[in-house]
Amino acid sequence: MRELYRADLERLGRDLTEIARLVHRAVMDAQAALEAADVHGAERVISEDARIDQLQESLDEQAVRILALQAPVATDLRTVVATLRMSSSLERMGDLARHVAQLTRLRYPEHVIPEPVRTVFTAMCDAAVEVAEEVVLLLETQDLAHGDRIDALNEDVNALHVSVFRAIAAPDWSATPATTTDVTLASRYLERFTDHGLSVAAKVRYLVTGEWATHRPDATGS
């Protein structure tokens, strides 16, 4: 019985990492579609988000089953509860990558991002992709150096997010209201994406150290 219990816990970890890998792929594809105004790539991101949702639902069902039938305590309880919360953050990251792809589909064949801020969005997307990659590595290894990198990348994205709003508010901003809305939304999606990556990192840090780093914000927003 205990061997089955340990196997169930290990499966939770594997499934969580698999969701993270799918999120990494989703944000990479969303960036490629956004930058190339590729409607087919955008459609792929949108349709494949269902796989992330299905895996998250299955993982959550496994975790609830373990809580109900095995009544884990101490470290195991922390692991199961943290896994539930991390799966929610990862699912939301998948949703945010999908939202970026939906903007691409909405504005096709035009580009979503106007020329004046494309360099900023390239940097934001690159950072979001790296955050997703670091989340995968963090879950695979529990090496907290990956968590530190996520923290740094999140700070970079926050600064870029602010710069987008400064650009929109500048006197020489001449984009249409629709484009301005798209730029605002895209920036928000990417900023929230890295926030949720930071939330996952905080949960792993807690599991490894047993301490909750209260100075690290927890991404609980949508």
PDB file of C-alpha atoms in Angstrom, residues 38-207:
ATOM      1  CA  ASP A  38       0.893  33.682 -38.114  1.00  0.00           C
ATOM      2  CA  VAL A  39      -2.768  32.794 -37.740  1.00  0.00           C
ATOM      3  CA  HIS A  40      -2.130  29.054 -38.132  1.00  0.00           C
ATOM      4  CA  GLY A  41       0.422  29.100 -35.334  1.00  0.00           C
ATOM      5  CA  ALA A  42      -2.006  31.072 -33.200  1.00  0.00           C
ATOM      6  CA  GLU A  43      -4.763  28.543 -33.847  1.00  0.00           C
ATOM      7  CA  ARG A  44      -2.435  25.757 -32.758  1.00  0.00           C
ATOM      8  CA  VAL A  45      -1.721  27.454 -29.427  1.00  0.00           C
ATOM      9  CA  ILE A  46      -5.428  28.033 -28.872  1.00  0.00           C
ATOM     10  CA  SER A  47      -6.457  24.458 -29.648  1.00  0.00           C
ATOM     11  CA  GLU A  48      -3.630  22.836 -27.671  1.00  0.00           C
ATOM     12  CA  ASP A  49      -4.527  24.752 -24.513  1.00  0.00           C
ATOM     13  CA  ALA A  50      -7.230  22.134 -23.971  1.00  0.00           C
ATOM     14  CA  ARG A  51      -4.472  19.570 -23.338  1.00  0.00           C
ATOM     15  CA  ILE A  52      -3.073  21.704 -20.520  1.00  0.00           C
ATOM     16  CA  ASP A  53      -6.551  22.059 -19.017  1.00  0.00           C
ATOM     17  CA  GLN A  54      -7.157  18.305 -19.185  1.00  0.00           C
ATOM     18  CA  LEU A  55      -3.844  17.477 -17.524  1.00  0.00           C
ATOM     19  CA  GLN A  56      -4.462  20.018 -14.798  1.00  0.00           C
ATOM     20  CA  GLU A  57      -7.896  18.597 -14.061  1.00  0.00           C
ATOM     21  CA  SER A  58      -6.481  15.061 -13.952  1.00  0.00           C
ATOM     22  CA  LEU A  59      -3.641  16.124 -11.650  1.00  0.00           C
ATOM     23  CA  ASP A  60      -6.022  17.906  -9.296  1.00  0.00           C
ATOM     24  CA  GLU A  61      -8.231  14.821  -9.147  1.00  0.00           C
ATOM     25  CA  GLN A  62      -5.187  12.710  -8.250  1.00  0.00           C
ATOM     26  CA  ALA A  63      -4.174  15.140  -5.534  1.00  0.00           C
ATOM     27  CA  VAL A  64      -7.656  15.247  -4.002  1.00  0.00           C
ATOM     28  CA  ARG A  65      -7.800  11.455  -4.081  1.00  0.00           C
ATOM     29  CA  ILE A  66      -4.494  11.258  -2.181  1.00  0.00           C
ATOM     30  CA  LEU A  67      -5.745  13.743   0.402  1.00  0.00           C
ATOM     31  CA  ALA A  68      -8.996  11.829   0.855  1.00  0.00           C
ATOM     32  CA  LEU A  69      -7.661   8.276   0.909  1.00  0.00           C
ATOM     33  CA  GLN A  70      -4.126   8.581   2.286  1.00  0.00           C
ATOM     34  CA  ALA A  71      -4.438  11.527   4.697  1.00  0.00           C
ATOM     35  CA  PRO A  72      -0.808  12.604   4.165  1.00  0.00           C
ATOM     36  CA  VAL A  73       0.958  14.540   6.897  1.00  0.00           C
ATOM     37  CA  ALA A  74       4.004  16.799   7.253  1.00  0.00           C
ATOM     38  CA  THR A  75       6.165  16.964   4.101  1.00  0.00           C
ATOM     39  CA  ASP A  76       3.818  14.869   1.990  1.00  0.00           C
ATOM     40  CA  LEU A  77       0.860  17.084   2.860  1.00  0.00           C
ATOM     41  CA  ARG A  78       2.829  20.189   1.912  1.00  0.00           C
ATOM     42  CA  THR A  79       3.785  18.556  -1.373  1.00  0.00           C
ATOM     43  CA  VAL A  80       0.212  17.661  -2.326  1.00  0.00           C
ATOM     44  CA  VAL A  81      -1.212  21.048  -1.385  1.00  0.00           C
ATOM     45  CA  ALA A  82       1.602  22.926  -3.128  1.00  0.00           C
ATOM     46  CA  THR A  83       1.123  20.775  -6.219  1.00  0.00           C
ATOM     47  CA  LEU A  84      -2.546  21.742  -6.361  1.00  0.00           C
ATOM     48  CA  ARG A  85      -1.638  25.412  -6.212  1.00  0.00           C
ATOM     49  CA  MET A  86       1.195  25.099  -8.738  1.00  0.00           C
ATOM     50  CA  SER A  87      -1.040  23.293 -11.207  1.00  0.00           C
ATOM     51  CA  SER A  88      -3.472  26.195 -11.007  1.00  0.00           C
ATOM     52  CA  SER A  89      -0.691  28.688 -11.755  1.00  0.00           C
ATOM     53  CA  LEU A  90       0.562  26.609 -14.682  1.00  0.00           C
ATOM     54  CA  GLU A  91      -2.925  26.282 -16.116  1.00  0.00           C
ATOM     55  CA  ARG A  92      -3.303  30.041 -15.913  1.00  0.00           C
ATOM     56  CA  MET A  93       0.041  30.501 -17.677  1.00  0.00           C
ATOM     57  CA  GLY A  94      -1.317  28.342 -20.488  1.00  0.00           C
ATOM     58  CA  ASP A  95      -4.432  30.502 -20.630  1.00  0.00           C
ATOM     59  CA  LEU A  96      -2.324  33.659 -20.883  1.00  0.00           C
ATOM     60  CA  ALA A  97      -0.283  32.218 -23.761  1.00  0.00           C
ATOM     61  CA  ARG A  98      -3.598  31.394 -25.413  1.00  0.00           C
ATOM     62  CA  HIS A  99      -4.790  34.974 -24.904  1.00  0.00           C
ATOM     63  CA  VAL A 100      -1.713  36.272 -26.741  1.00  0.00           C
ATOM     64  CA  ALA A 101      -2.472  33.861 -29.583  1.00  0.00           C
ATOM     65  CA  GLN A 102      -6.089  35.012 -29.654  1.00  0.00           C
ATOM     66  CA  LEU A 103      -4.936  38.599 -30.198  1.00  0.00           C
ATOM     67  CA  THR A 104      -2.874  37.386 -33.157  1.00  0.00           C
ATOM     68  CA  ARG A 105      -5.883  35.605 -34.611  1.00  0.00           C
ATOM     69  CA  LEU A 106      -8.142  38.591 -34.019  1.00  0.00           C
ATOM     70  CA  ARG A 107      -5.923  41.057 -35.907  1.00  0.00           C
ATOM     71  CA  TYR A 108      -4.717  38.759 -38.697  1.00  0.00           C
ATOM     72  CA  PRO A 109      -3.374  39.580 -41.287  1.00  0.00           C
ATOM     73  CA  GLU A 110      -2.191  42.710 -39.459  1.00  0.00           C
ATOM     74  CA  HIS A 111       0.420  42.622 -36.717  1.00  0.00           C
ATOM     75  CA  VAL A 112      -0.880  43.109 -33.176  1.00  0.00           C
ATOM     76  CA  ILE A 113       2.124  45.109 -31.980  1.00  0.00           C
ATOM     77  CA  PRO A 114       2.982  48.365 -33.780  1.00  0.00           C
ATOM     78  CA  GLU A 115       6.545  49.120 -34.782  1.00  0.00           C
ATOM     79  CA  PRO A 116       7.363  51.640 -31.988  1.00  0.00           C
ATOM     80  CA  VAL A 117       7.033  49.009 -29.228  1.00  0.00           C
ATOM     81  CA  ARG A 118       7.982  45.793 -31.022  1.00  0.00           C
ATOM     82  CA  THR A 119      11.455  45.732 -29.499  1.00  0.00           C
ATOM     83  CA  VAL A 120       9.926  45.968 -26.030  1.00  0.00           C
ATOM     84  CA  PHE A 121       7.541  43.120 -26.762  1.00  0.00           C
ATOM     85  CA  THR A 122      10.305  40.961 -28.162  1.00  0.00           C
ATOM     86  CA  ALA A 123      12.131  41.382 -24.852  1.00  0.00           C
ATOM     87  CA  MET A 124       8.960  40.633 -22.862  1.00  0.00           C
ATOM     88  CA  CYS A 125       8.207  37.517 -24.882  1.00  0.00           C
ATOM     89  CA  ASP A 126      11.817  36.304 -24.653  1.00  0.00           C
ATOM     90  CA  ALA A 127      11.666  36.700 -20.878  1.00  0.00           C
ATOM     91  CA  ALA A 128       8.313  34.904 -20.642  1.00  0.00           C
ATOM     92  CA  VAL A 129       9.682  31.979 -22.657  1.00  0.00           C
ATOM     93  CA  GLU A 130      12.744  31.824 -20.418  1.00  0.00           C
ATOM     94  CA  VAL A 131      10.568  31.916 -17.299  1.00  0.00           C
ATOM     95  CA  ALA A 132       8.611  28.928 -18.630  1.00  0.00           C
ATOM     96  CA  GLU A 133      11.857  27.080 -19.346  1.00  0.00           C
ATOM     97  CA  GLU A 134      13.190  27.855 -15.876  1.00  0.00           C
ATOM     98  CA  VAL A 135       9.952  26.580 -14.322  1.00  0.00           C
ATOM     99  CA  VAL A 136      10.442  23.246 -16.086  1.00  0.00           C
ATOM    100  CA  LEU A 137      14.040  23.021 -14.873  1.00  0.00           C
ATOM    101  CA  LEU A 138      13.027  24.027 -11.347  1.00  0.00           C
ATOM    102  CA  LEU A 139      10.376  21.313 -11.161  1.00  0.00           C
ATOM    103  CA  GLU A 140      12.760  18.722 -12.581  1.00  0.00           C
ATOM    104  CA  THR A 141      15.700  19.502 -10.298  1.00  0.00           C
ATOM    105  CA  GLN A 142      14.371  21.594  -7.377  1.00  0.00           C
ATOM    106  CA  ASP A 143      17.541  23.647  -7.799  1.00  0.00           C
ATOM    107  CA  LEU A 144      16.584  27.012  -6.329  1.00  0.00           C
ATOM    108  CA  ALA A 145      18.994  28.837  -8.631  1.00  0.00           C
ATOM    109  CA  HIS A 146      16.257  28.457 -11.260  1.00  0.00           C
ATOM    110  CA  GLY A 147      13.850  30.152  -8.874  1.00  0.00           C
ATOM    111  CA  ASP A 148      16.275  33.043  -8.475  1.00  0.00           C
ATOM    112  CA  ARG A 149      16.445  33.384 -12.252  1.00  0.00           C
ATOM    113  CA  ILE A 150      12.643  33.466 -12.471  1.00  0.00           C
ATOM    114  CA  ASP A 151      12.624  36.239  -9.874  1.00  0.00           C
ATOM    115  CA  ALA A 152      15.095  38.305 -11.902  1.00  0.00           C
ATOM    116  CA  LEU A 153      13.210  37.756 -15.154  1.00  0.00           C
ATOM    117  CA  ASN A 154       9.949  38.759 -13.498  1.00  0.00           C
ATOM    118  CA  GLU A 155      11.522  42.035 -12.407  1.00  0.00           C
ATOM    119  CA  ASP A 156      12.666  42.644 -15.984  1.00  0.00           C
ATOM    120  CA  VAL A 157       9.172  42.035 -17.329  1.00  0.00           C
ATOM    121  CA  ASN A 158       7.631  44.327 -14.726  1.00  0.00           C
ATOM    122  CA  ALA A 159       9.948  47.122 -15.875  1.00  0.00           C
ATOM    123  CA  LEU A 160       9.120  46.464 -19.529  1.00  0.00           C
ATOM    124  CA  HIS A 161       5.406  46.447 -18.690  1.00  0.00           C
ATOM    125  CA  VAL A 162       5.761  49.917 -17.167  1.00  0.00           C
ATOM    126  CA  SER A 163       7.648  51.108 -20.252  1.00  0.00           C
ATOM    127  CA  VAL A 164       4.738  50.019 -22.462  1.00  0.00           C
ATOM    128  CA  PHE A 165       2.355  52.239 -20.521  1.00  0.00           C
ATOM    129  CA  ARG A 166       4.804  55.118 -20.740  1.00  0.00           C
ATOM    130  CA  ALA A 167       4.937  54.665 -24.514  1.00  0.00           C
ATOM    131  CA  ILE A 168       1.137  54.650 -24.761  1.00  0.00           C
ATOM    132  CA  ALA A 169       0.912  57.806 -22.651  1.00  0.00           C
ATOM    133  CA  ALA A 170       3.585  59.664 -24.647  1.00  0.00           C
ATOM    134  CA  PRO A 171       2.477  62.636 -26.770  1.00  0.00           C
ATOM    135  CA  ASP A 172       3.797  61.027 -29.967  1.00  0.00           C
ATOM    136  CA  TRP A 173       1.754  57.812 -29.570  1.00  0.00           C
ATOM    137  CA  SER A 174      -0.407  57.686 -32.701  1.00  0.00           C
ATOM    138  CA  ALA A 175      -1.858  54.173 -32.756  1.00  0.00           C
ATOM    139  CA  THR A 176      -5.592  53.617 -33.077  1.00  0.00           C
ATOM    140  CA  PRO A 177      -7.715  52.908 -30.008  1.00  0.00           C
ATOM    141  CA  ALA A 178      -7.998  49.252 -31.069  1.00  0.00           C
ATOM    142  CA  THR A 179      -4.227  48.875 -31.371  1.00  0.00           C
ATOM    143  CA  THR A 180      -3.711  50.659 -28.066  1.00  0.00           C
ATOM    144  CA  THR A 181      -6.102  48.222 -26.412  1.00  0.00           C
ATOM    145  CA  ASP A 182      -4.294  45.258 -27.971  1.00  0.00           C
ATOM    146  CA  VAL A 183      -0.914  46.523 -26.804  1.00  0.00           C
ATOM    147  CA  THR A 184      -2.235  47.074 -23.287  1.00  0.00           C
ATOM    148  CA  LEU A 185      -3.737  43.592 -23.135  1.00  0.00           C
ATOM    149  CA  ALA A 186      -0.682  41.847 -24.591  1.00  0.00           C
ATOM    150  CA  SER A 187       1.593  43.565 -22.094  1.00  0.00           C
ATOM    151  CA  ARG A 188      -0.718  42.608 -19.234  1.00  0.00           C
ATOM    152  CA  TYR A 189      -0.872  38.979 -20.359  1.00  0.00           C
ATOM    153  CA  LEU A 190       2.912  38.672 -20.454  1.00  0.00           C
ATOM    154  CA  GLU A 191       3.321  40.436 -17.109  1.00  0.00           C
ATOM    155  CA  ARG A 192       0.818  38.078 -15.482  1.00  0.00           C
ATOM    156  CA  PHE A 193       2.465  35.076 -17.148  1.00  0.00           C
ATOM    157  CA  THR A 194       5.770  35.735 -15.403  1.00  0.00           C
ATOM    158  CA  ASP A 195       3.981  36.537 -12.132  1.00  0.00           C
ATOM    159  CA  HIS A 196       2.480  33.058 -12.154  1.00  0.00           C
ATOM    160  CA  GLY A 197       5.903  31.603 -12.907  1.00  0.00           C
ATOM    161  CA  LEU A 198       7.164  33.422  -9.820  1.00  0.00           C
ATOM    162  CA  SER A 199       4.316  31.892  -7.828  1.00  0.00           C
ATOM    163  CA  VAL A 200       5.398  28.393  -8.866  1.00  0.00           C
ATOM    164  CA  ALA A 201       8.967  29.217  -7.851  1.00  0.00           C
ATOM    165  CA  ALA A 202       7.772  30.369  -4.429  1.00  0.00           C
ATOM    166  CA  LYS A 203       5.950  27.059  -3.877  1.00  0.00           C
ATOM    167  CA  VAL A 204       9.029  25.024  -4.816  1.00  0.00           C
ATOM    168  CA  ARG A 205      11.169  27.165  -2.543  1.00  0.00           C
ATOM    169  CA  TYR A 206       8.754  26.428   0.289  1.00  0.00           C
ATOM    170  CA  LEU A 207       8.890  22.688  -0.398  1.00  0.00           C
TER     171      LEU A 207
END
